[in-house]
Amino acid sequence: VQLQASGGGLVQPGGSLRLSCAASGSILSISAMGWYRQVPGKQRELVARIMSGGLTNYADSVKGRFTISSDNDKKTAYLQMNNLKPEDTAVYYCNVDGYNTAYKAFGSWGQGTQVTVSS
């Protein structure tokens, strides 16, 4: 299973970005897709996650500003980030959990995309 993340970049405080994560490969089903972020010297933290049934959860720091969604047919997750703050600066990683066509559970990570919020 491969994940291709895109959409990071440099944005001013208060601006918006949209991240995308497309999964491909021998996927039977996807249980959940999520976004995590990491800054140097700190642990990777959950930003947002969406389950196959549509249930979502968010880090408190992004509630009301970020929205996660998914397109099951395209096996793609999106993270709409609005009202970005300098503290949102991090490398954002996509994560997907599911089952492959051999009926084995998998968990895959994308390559990471840099988000920088600065004036």
PDB file of N, CA and C in Angstrom, residues 5-95:
ATOM      1  N   ALA A   5       0.973  11.989  -0.492  1.00  0.00           N
ATOM      2  CA  ALA A   5       0.451  13.200   0.139  1.00  0.00           C
ATOM      3  C   ALA A   5       0.876  14.429  -0.658  1.00  0.00           C
ATOM      4  N   SER A   6       0.023  15.423  -0.655  1.00  0.00           N
ATOM      5  CA  SER A   6       0.345  16.660  -1.366  1.00  0.00           C
ATOM      6  C   SER A   6      -0.413  17.813  -0.741  1.00  0.00           C
ATOM      7  N   GLY A   7      -0.015  19.031  -1.108  1.00  0.00           N
ATOM      8  CA  GLY A   7      -0.760  20.203  -0.701  1.00  0.00           C
ATOM      9  C   GLY A   7      -0.091  21.089   0.325  1.00  0.00           C
ATOM     10  N   GLY A   8       1.060  20.681   0.828  1.00  0.00           N
ATOM     11  CA  GLY A   8       1.741  21.532   1.798  1.00  0.00           C
ATOM     12  C   GLY A   8       2.330  22.765   1.151  1.00  0.00           C
ATOM     13  N   GLY A   9       2.873  23.640   1.987  1.00  0.00           N
ATOM     14  CA  GLY A   9       3.496  24.837   1.452  1.00  0.00           C
ATOM     15  C   GLY A   9       3.630  25.906   2.502  1.00  0.00           C
ATOM     16  N   LEU A  10       3.922  27.115   2.021  1.00  0.00           N
ATOM     17  CA  LEU A  10       4.093  28.276   2.882  1.00  0.00           C
ATOM     18  C   LEU A  10       2.847  29.143   2.786  1.00  0.00           C
ATOM     19  N   VAL A  11       2.337  29.538   3.932  1.00  0.00           N
ATOM     20  CA  VAL A  11       1.127  30.359   3.966  1.00  0.00           C
ATOM     21  C   VAL A  11       1.249  31.359   5.108  1.00  0.00           C
ATOM     22  N   GLN A  12       0.614  32.500   4.948  1.00  0.00           N
ATOM     23  CA  GLN A  12       0.629  33.500   6.009  1.00  0.00           C
ATOM     24  C   GLN A  12      -0.361  33.136   7.108  1.00  0.00           C
ATOM     25  N   PRO A  13      -0.135  33.623   8.303  1.00  0.00           N
ATOM     26  CA  PRO A  13      -1.116  33.393   9.382  1.00  0.00           C
ATOM     27  C   PRO A  13      -2.504  33.852   8.949  1.00  0.00           C
ATOM     28  N   GLY A  14      -3.497  33.024   9.280  1.00  0.00           N
ATOM     29  CA  GLY A  14      -4.861  33.304   8.865  1.00  0.00           C
ATOM     30  C   GLY A  14      -5.221  32.709   7.526  1.00  0.00           C
ATOM     31  N   GLY A  15      -4.245  32.196   6.826  1.00  0.00           N
ATOM     32  CA  GLY A  15      -4.483  31.617   5.515  1.00  0.00           C
ATOM     33  C   GLY A  15      -4.985  30.185   5.586  1.00  0.00           C
ATOM     34  N   SER A  16      -5.143  29.581   4.402  1.00  0.00           N
ATOM     35  CA  SER A  16      -5.680  28.229   4.296  1.00  0.00           C
ATOM     36  C   SER A  16      -4.815  27.363   3.391  1.00  0.00           C
ATOM     37  N   LEU A  17      -4.850  26.084   3.680  1.00  0.00           N
ATOM     38  CA  LEU A  17      -4.227  25.078   2.826  1.00  0.00           C
ATOM     39  C   LEU A  17      -5.113  23.842   2.836  1.00  0.00           C
ATOM     40  N   ARG A  18      -5.013  23.066   1.772  1.00  0.00           N
ATOM     41  CA  ARG A  18      -5.731  21.800   1.711  1.00  0.00           C
ATOM     42  C   ARG A  18      -4.739  20.689   1.390  1.00  0.00           C
ATOM     43  N   LEU A  19      -4.648  19.717   2.283  1.00  0.00           N
ATOM     44  CA  LEU A  19      -3.784  18.567   2.076  1.00  0.00           C
ATOM     45  C   LEU A  19      -4.604  17.417   1.508  1.00  0.00           C
ATOM     46  N   SER A  20      -3.964  16.635   0.653  1.00  0.00           N
ATOM     47  CA  SER A  20      -4.595  15.441   0.093  1.00  0.00           C
ATOM     48  C   SER A  20      -3.707  14.238   0.335  1.00  0.00           C
ATOM     49  N   CYS A  21      -4.328  13.099   0.499  1.00  0.00           N
ATOM     50  CA  CYS A  21      -3.594  11.848   0.695  1.00  0.00           C
ATOM     51  C   CYS A  21      -4.310  10.762  -0.092  1.00  0.00           C
ATOM     52  N   ALA A  22      -3.655  10.248  -1.110  1.00  0.00           N
ATOM     53  CA  ALA A  22      -4.244   9.220  -1.951  1.00  0.00           C
ATOM     54  C   ALA A  22      -3.577   7.878  -1.675  1.00  0.00           C
ATOM     55  N   ALA A  23      -4.388   6.877  -1.403  1.00  0.00           N
ATOM     56  CA  ALA A  23      -3.884   5.529  -1.141  1.00  0.00           C
ATOM     57  C   ALA A  23      -4.033   4.677  -2.396  1.00  0.00           C
ATOM     58  N   SER A  24      -3.036   3.829  -2.624  1.00  0.00           N
ATOM     59  CA  SER A  24      -3.089   2.937  -3.779  1.00  0.00           C
ATOM     60  C   SER A  24      -2.418   1.619  -3.440  1.00  0.00           C
ATOM     61  N   GLY A  25      -2.667   0.630  -4.268  1.00  0.00           N
ATOM     62  CA  GLY A  25      -2.080  -0.684  -4.028  1.00  0.00           C
ATOM     63  C   GLY A  25      -3.157  -1.728  -3.790  1.00  0.00           C
ATOM     64  N   SER A  26      -2.755  -2.792  -3.143  1.00  0.00           N
ATOM     65  CA  SER A  26      -3.650  -3.926  -2.935  1.00  0.00           C
ATOM     66  C   SER A  26      -4.527  -3.716  -1.703  1.00  0.00           C
ATOM     67  N   ILE A  27      -5.460  -2.818  -1.846  1.00  0.00           N
ATOM     68  CA  ILE A  27      -6.328  -2.440  -0.725  1.00  0.00           C
ATOM     69  C   ILE A  27      -7.678  -3.119  -0.867  1.00  0.00           C
ATOM     70  N   LEU A  28      -8.057  -3.842   0.154  1.00  0.00           N
ATOM     71  CA  LEU A  28      -9.389  -4.448   0.191  1.00  0.00           C
ATOM     72  C   LEU A  28     -10.389  -3.469   0.805  1.00  0.00           C
ATOM     73  N   SER A  29      -9.988  -2.886   1.919  1.00  0.00           N
ATOM     74  CA  SER A  29     -10.862  -1.928   2.585  1.00  0.00           C
ATOM     75  C   SER A  29     -10.025  -1.008   3.453  1.00  0.00           C
ATOM     76  N   ILE A  30     -10.561   0.176   3.687  1.00  0.00           N
ATOM     77  CA  ILE A  30      -9.907   1.163   4.547  1.00  0.00           C
ATOM     78  C   ILE A  30     -10.745   1.352   5.801  1.00  0.00           C
ATOM     79  N   SER A  31     -10.110   1.245   6.962  1.00  0.00           N
ATOM     80  CA  SER A  31     -10.803   1.418   8.237  1.00  0.00           C
ATOM     81  C   SER A  31     -10.778   2.875   8.681  1.00  0.00           C
ATOM     82  N   ALA A  32      -9.650   3.518   8.464  1.00  0.00           N
ATOM     83  CA  ALA A  32      -9.516   4.902   8.906  1.00  0.00           C
ATOM     84  C   ALA A  32      -8.392   5.582   8.140  1.00  0.00           C
ATOM     85  N   MET A  33      -8.535   6.881   7.983  1.00  0.00           N
ATOM     86  CA  MET A  33      -7.485   7.701   7.393  1.00  0.00           C
ATOM     87  C   MET A  33      -7.265   8.885   8.318  1.00  0.00           C
ATOM     88  N   GLY A  34      -6.013   9.275   8.458  1.00  0.00           N
ATOM     89  CA  GLY A  34      -5.753  10.359   9.388  1.00  0.00           C
ATOM     90  C   GLY A  34      -4.547  11.174   8.996  1.00  0.00           C
ATOM     91  N   TRP A  35      -4.447  12.320   9.661  1.00  0.00           N
ATOM     92  CA  TRP A  35      -3.309  13.212   9.504  1.00  0.00           C
ATOM     93  C   TRP A  35      -2.647  13.412  10.854  1.00  0.00           C
ATOM     94  N   TYR A  36      -1.342  13.317  10.869  1.00  0.00           N
ATOM     95  CA  TYR A  36      -0.538  13.569  12.039  1.00  0.00           C
ATOM     96  C   TYR A  36       0.486  14.641  11.670  1.00  0.00           C
ATOM     97  N   ARG A  37       1.072  15.245  12.671  1.00  0.00           N
ATOM     98  CA  ARG A  37       2.115  16.230  12.390  1.00  0.00           C
ATOM     99  C   ARG A  37       3.236  16.112  13.408  1.00  0.00           C
ATOM    100  N   GLN A  38       4.399  16.580  12.980  1.00  0.00           N
ATOM    101  CA  GLN A  38       5.573  16.467  13.836  1.00  0.00           C
ATOM    102  C   GLN A  38       6.487  17.656  13.603  1.00  0.00           C
ATOM    103  N   VAL A  39       6.977  18.204  14.711  1.00  0.00           N
ATOM    104  CA  VAL A  39       7.995  19.245  14.653  1.00  0.00           C
ATOM    105  C   VAL A  39       9.275  18.676  15.244  1.00  0.00           C
ATOM    106  N   PRO A  40      10.417  19.207  14.858  1.00  0.00           N
ATOM    107  CA  PRO A  40      11.688  18.669  15.364  1.00  0.00           C
ATOM    108  C   PRO A  40      11.735  18.644  16.888  1.00  0.00           C
ATOM    109  N   GLY A  41      12.142  17.518  17.437  1.00  0.00           N
ATOM    110  CA  GLY A  41      12.306  17.403  18.877  1.00  0.00           C
ATOM    111  C   GLY A  41      11.039  17.018  19.616  1.00  0.00           C
ATOM    112  N   LYS A  42       9.939  16.875  18.883  1.00  0.00           N
ATOM    113  CA  LYS A  42       8.685  16.503  19.527  1.00  0.00           C
ATOM    114  C   LYS A  42       8.111  15.247  18.899  1.00  0.00           C
ATOM    115  N   GLN A  43       7.229  14.609  19.645  1.00  0.00           N
ATOM    116  CA  GLN A  43       6.589  13.397  19.136  1.00  0.00           C
ATOM    117  C   GLN A  43       5.546  13.745  18.072  1.00  0.00           C
ATOM    118  N   ARG A  44       5.335  12.806  17.199  1.00  0.00           N
ATOM    119  CA  ARG A  44       4.288  12.954  16.200  1.00  0.00           C
ATOM    120  C   ARG A  44       2.939  12.949  16.925  1.00  0.00           C
ATOM    121  N   GLU A  45       2.059  13.859  16.531  1.00  0.00           N
ATOM    122  CA  GLU A  45       0.766  13.966  17.193  1.00  0.00           C
ATOM    123  C   GLU A  45      -0.373  13.878  16.195  1.00  0.00           C
ATOM    124  N   LEU A  46      -1.483  13.352  16.678  1.00  0.00           N
ATOM    125  CA  LEU A  46      -2.668  13.267  15.846  1.00  0.00           C
ATOM    126  C   LEU A  46      -3.239  14.657  15.600  1.00  0.00           C
ATOM    127  N   VAL A  47      -3.590  14.920  14.351  1.00  0.00           N
ATOM    128  CA  VAL A  47      -4.276  16.160  14.001  1.00  0.00           C
ATOM    129  C   VAL A  47      -5.762  15.881  13.801  1.00  0.00           C
ATOM    130  N   ALA A  48      -6.053  14.917  12.944  1.00  0.00           N
ATOM    131  CA  ALA A  48      -7.446  14.579  12.652  1.00  0.00           C
ATOM    132  C   ALA A  48      -7.501  13.181  12.068  1.00  0.00           C
ATOM    133  N   ARG A  49      -8.626  12.519  12.296  1.00  0.00           N
ATOM    134  CA  ARG A  49      -8.803  11.151  11.817  1.00  0.00           C
ATOM    135  C   ARG A  49     -10.250  10.951  11.437  1.00  0.00           C
ATOM    136  N   ILE A  50     -10.459  10.189  10.365  1.00  0.00           N
ATOM    137  CA  ILE A  50     -11.811   9.878   9.937  1.00  0.00           C
ATOM    138  C   ILE A  50     -11.936   8.375   9.749  1.00  0.00           C
ATOM    139  N   MET A  51     -12.988   7.806  10.348  1.00  0.00           N
ATOM    140  CA  MET A  51     -13.243   6.380  10.243  1.00  0.00           C
ATOM    141  C   MET A  51     -14.045   6.093   8.981  1.00  0.00           C
ATOM    142  N   SER A  52     -14.117   4.853   8.620  1.00  0.00           N
ATOM    143  CA  SER A  52     -14.801   4.474   7.388  1.00  0.00           C
ATOM    144  C   SER A  52     -16.270   4.862   7.401  1.00  0.00           C
ATOM    145  N   GLY A  53     -16.865   4.907   8.576  1.00  0.00           N
ATOM    146  CA  GLY A  53     -18.278   5.274   8.671  1.00  0.00           C
ATOM    147  C   GLY A  53     -18.517   6.764   8.716  1.00  0.00           C
ATOM    148  N   GLY A  54     -17.426   7.538   8.719  1.00  0.00           N
ATOM    149  CA  GLY A  54     -17.550   8.987   8.721  1.00  0.00           C
ATOM    150  C   GLY A  54     -17.279   9.643  10.060  1.00  0.00           C
ATOM    151  N   LEU A  55     -17.126   8.858  11.112  1.00  0.00           N
ATOM    152  CA  LEU A  55     -16.833   9.428  12.427  1.00  0.00           C
ATOM    153  C   LEU A  55     -15.463  10.090  12.389  1.00  0.00           C
ATOM    154  N   THR A  56     -15.385  11.289  12.966  1.00  0.00           N
ATOM    155  CA  THR A  56     -14.132  12.040  12.957  1.00  0.00           C
ATOM    156  C   THR A  56     -13.704  12.402  14.374  1.00  0.00           C
ATOM    157  N   ASN A  57     -12.412  12.608  14.542  1.00  0.00           N
ATOM    158  CA  ASN A  57     -11.924  13.190  15.778  1.00  0.00           C
ATOM    159  C   ASN A  57     -10.752  14.099  15.460  1.00  0.00           C
ATOM    160  N   TYR A  58     -10.603  15.130  16.283  1.00  0.00           N
ATOM    161  CA  TYR A  58      -9.630  16.175  16.045  1.00  0.00           C
ATOM    162  C   TYR A  58      -8.840  16.475  17.312  1.00  0.00           C
ATOM    163  N   ALA A  59      -7.624  16.924  17.112  1.00  0.00           N
ATOM    164  CA  ALA A  59      -6.877  17.479  18.234  1.00  0.00           C
ATOM    165  C   ALA A  59      -7.576  18.757  18.679  1.00  0.00           C
ATOM    166  N   ASP A  60      -7.551  19.015  19.978  1.00  0.00           N
ATOM    167  CA  ASP A  60      -8.221  20.205  20.501  1.00  0.00           C
ATOM    168  C   ASP A  60      -7.690  21.478  19.843  1.00  0.00           C
ATOM    169  N   SER A  61      -6.417  21.479  19.519  1.00  0.00           N
ATOM    170  CA  SER A  61      -5.785  22.686  18.988  1.00  0.00           C
ATOM    171  C   SER A  61      -6.269  23.054  17.584  1.00  0.00           C
ATOM    172  N   VAL A  62      -6.915  22.120  16.895  1.00  0.00           N
ATOM    173  CA  VAL A  62      -7.346  22.408  15.526  1.00  0.00           C
ATOM    174  C   VAL A  62      -8.867  22.394  15.359  1.00  0.00           C
ATOM    175  N   LYS A  63      -9.577  22.062  16.414  1.00  0.00           N
ATOM    176  CA  LYS A  63     -11.040  22.021  16.328  1.00  0.00           C
ATOM    177  C   LYS A  63     -11.592  23.379  15.918  1.00  0.00           C
ATOM    178  N   GLY A  64     -12.520  23.346  14.961  1.00  0.00           N
ATOM    179  CA  GLY A  64     -13.108  24.579  14.474  1.00  0.00           C
ATOM    180  C   GLY A  64     -12.317  25.239  13.360  1.00  0.00           C
ATOM    181  N   ARG A  65     -11.106  24.765  13.114  1.00  0.00           N
ATOM    182  CA  ARG A  65     -10.270  25.355  12.054  1.00  0.00           C
ATOM    183  C   ARG A  65      -9.968  24.343  10.945  1.00  0.00           C
ATOM    184  N   PHE A  66      -9.793  23.087  11.314  1.00  0.00           N
ATOM    185  CA  PHE A  66      -9.449  22.044  10.353  1.00  0.00           C
ATOM    186  C   PHE A  66     -10.651  21.124  10.148  1.00  0.00           C
ATOM    187  N   THR A  67     -10.777  20.616   8.931  1.00  0.00           N
ATOM    188  CA  THR A  67     -11.831  19.660   8.608  1.00  0.00           C
ATOM    189  C   THR A  67     -11.239  18.518   7.797  1.00  0.00           C
ATOM    190  N   ILE A  68     -11.449  17.310   8.276  1.00  0.00           N
ATOM    191  CA  ILE A  68     -11.002  16.134   7.539  1.00  0.00           C
ATOM    192  C   ILE A  68     -12.184  15.520   6.809  1.00  0.00           C
ATOM    193  N   SER A  69     -11.941  15.052   5.602  1.00  0.00           N
ATOM    194  CA  SER A  69     -12.977  14.387   4.820  1.00  0.00           C
ATOM    195  C   SER A  69     -12.314  13.299   3.986  1.00  0.00           C
ATOM    196  N   SER A  70     -13.147  12.464   3.394  1.00  0.00           N
ATOM    197  CA  SER A  70     -12.582  11.395   2.571  1.00  0.00           C
ATOM    198  C   SER A  70     -13.502  11.072   1.412  1.00  0.00           C
ATOM    199  N   ASP A  71     -12.899  10.578   0.372  1.00  0.00           N
ATOM    200  CA  ASP A  71     -13.624  10.072  -0.789  1.00  0.00           C
ATOM    201  C   ASP A  71     -13.289   8.592  -0.878  1.00  0.00           C
ATOM    202  N   ASN A  72     -14.217   7.750  -0.467  1.00  0.00           N
ATOM    203  CA  ASN A  72     -13.921   6.325  -0.386  1.00  0.00           C
ATOM    204  C   ASN A  72     -13.636   5.723  -1.761  1.00  0.00           C
ATOM    205  N   ASP A  73     -14.343   6.190  -2.779  1.00  0.00           N
ATOM    206  CA  ASP A  73     -14.121   5.647  -4.128  1.00  0.00           C
ATOM    207  C   ASP A  73     -12.703   5.948  -4.615  1.00  0.00           C
ATOM    208  N   LYS A  74     -12.206   7.131  -4.268  1.00  0.00           N
ATOM    209  CA  LYS A  74     -10.864   7.524  -4.706  1.00  0.00           C
ATOM    210  C   LYS A  74      -9.798   7.129  -3.695  1.00  0.00           C
ATOM    211  N   LYS A  75     -10.231   6.567  -2.555  1.00  0.00           N
ATOM    212  CA  LYS A  75      -9.297   6.192  -1.486  1.00  0.00           C
ATOM    213  C   LYS A  75      -8.411   7.395  -1.130  1.00  0.00           C
ATOM    214  N   THR A  76      -9.035   8.513  -0.979  1.00  0.00           N
ATOM    215  CA  THR A  76      -8.316   9.762  -0.730  1.00  0.00           C
ATOM    216  C   THR A  76      -8.900  10.486   0.475  1.00  0.00           C
ATOM    217  N   ALA A  77      -8.019  11.014   1.302  1.00  0.00           N
ATOM    218  CA  ALA A  77      -8.427  11.829   2.432  1.00  0.00           C
ATOM    219  C   ALA A  77      -7.948  13.253   2.213  1.00  0.00           C
ATOM    220  N   TYR A  78      -8.711  14.187   2.745  1.00  0.00           N
ATOM    221  CA  TYR A  78      -8.389  15.596   2.604  1.00  0.00           C
ATOM    222  C   TYR A  78      -8.366  16.240   3.984  1.00  0.00           C
ATOM    223  N   LEU A  79      -7.503  17.208   4.139  1.00  0.00           N
ATOM    224  CA  LEU A  79      -7.480  17.993   5.361  1.00  0.00           C
ATOM    225  C   LEU A  79      -7.538  19.469   4.956  1.00  0.00           C
ATOM    226  N   GLN A  80      -8.685  20.074   5.179  1.00  0.00           N
ATOM    227  CA  GLN A  80      -8.846  21.494   4.919  1.00  0.00           C
ATOM    228  C   GLN A  80      -8.426  22.252   6.166  1.00  0.00           C
ATOM    229  N   MET A  81      -7.426  23.089   6.019  1.00  0.00           N
ATOM    230  CA  MET A  81      -6.883  23.822   7.155  1.00  0.00           C
ATOM    231  C   MET A  81      -7.136  25.310   6.952  1.00  0.00           C
ATOM    232  N   ASN A  82      -7.948  25.881   7.821  1.00  0.00           N
ATOM    233  CA  ASN A  82      -8.277  27.303   7.745  1.00  0.00           C
ATOM    234  C   ASN A  82      -7.733  28.030   8.961  1.00  0.00           C
ATOM    235  N   ASN A  83      -7.637  29.323   8.841  1.00  0.00           N
ATOM    236  CA  ASN A  83      -7.158  30.161   9.933  1.00  0.00           C
ATOM    237  C   ASN A  83      -5.862  29.596  10.529  1.00  0.00           C
ATOM    238  N   LEU A  84      -4.935  29.324   9.669  1.00  0.00           N
ATOM    239  CA  LEU A  84      -3.686  28.707  10.102  1.00  0.00           C
ATOM    240  C   LEU A  84      -2.890  29.643  11.005  1.00  0.00           C
ATOM    241  N   LYS A  85      -2.210  29.030  11.964  1.00  0.00           N
ATOM    242  CA  LYS A  85      -1.415  29.757  12.937  1.00  0.00           C
ATOM    243  C   LYS A  85       0.044  29.302  12.839  1.00  0.00           C
ATOM    244  N   PRO A  86       0.972  30.140  13.283  1.00  0.00           N
ATOM    245  CA  PRO A  86       2.384  29.731  13.236  1.00  0.00           C
ATOM    246  C   PRO A  86       2.642  28.400  13.945  1.00  0.00           C
ATOM    247  N   GLU A  87       1.887  28.122  14.995  1.00  0.00           N
ATOM    248  CA  GLU A  87       2.087  26.876  15.726  1.00  0.00           C
ATOM    249  C   GLU A  87       1.592  25.647  14.959  1.00  0.00           C
ATOM    250  N   ASP A  88       0.949  25.861  13.834  1.00  0.00           N
ATOM    251  CA  ASP A  88       0.571  24.732  12.971  1.00  0.00           C
ATOM    252  C   ASP A  88       1.735  24.292  12.078  1.00  0.00           C
ATOM    253  N   THR A  89       2.815  25.043  12.090  1.00  0.00           N
ATOM    254  CA  THR A  89       3.976  24.689  11.282  1.00  0.00           C
ATOM    255  C   THR A  89       4.522  23.336  11.706  1.00  0.00           C
ATOM    256  N   ALA A  90       4.636  22.432  10.758  1.00  0.00           N
ATOM    257  CA  ALA A  90       5.095  21.073  11.040  1.00  0.00           C
ATOM    258  C   ALA A  90       5.178  20.300   9.728  1.00  0.00           C
ATOM    259  N   VAL A  91       5.725  19.116   9.823  1.00  0.00           N
ATOM    260  CA  VAL A  91       5.606  18.158   8.724  1.00  0.00           C
ATOM    261  C   VAL A  91       4.349  17.332   8.990  1.00  0.00           C
ATOM    262  N   TYR A  92       3.481  17.290   8.021  1.00  0.00           N
ATOM    263  CA  TYR A  92       2.214  16.583   8.164  1.00  0.00           C
ATOM    264  C   TYR A  92       2.311  15.229   7.453  1.00  0.00           C
ATOM    265  N   TYR A  93       1.910  14.197   8.176  1.00  0.00           N
ATOM    266  CA  TYR A  93       1.970  12.840   7.664  1.00  0.00           C
ATOM    267  C   TYR A  93       0.564  12.248   7.566  1.00  0.00           C
ATOM    268  N   CYS A  94       0.334  11.597   6.458  1.00  0.00           N
ATOM    269  CA  CYS A  94      -0.915  10.873   6.263  1.00  0.00           C
ATOM    270  C   CYS A  94      -0.754   9.432   6.759  1.00  0.00           C
ATOM    271  N   ASN A  95      -1.797   8.890   7.338  1.00  0.00           N
ATOM    272  CA  ASN A  95      -1.793   7.511   7.820  1.00  0.00           C
ATOM    273  C   ASN A  95      -3.085   6.836   7.400  1.00  0.00           C
TER     274      ASN A  95
END
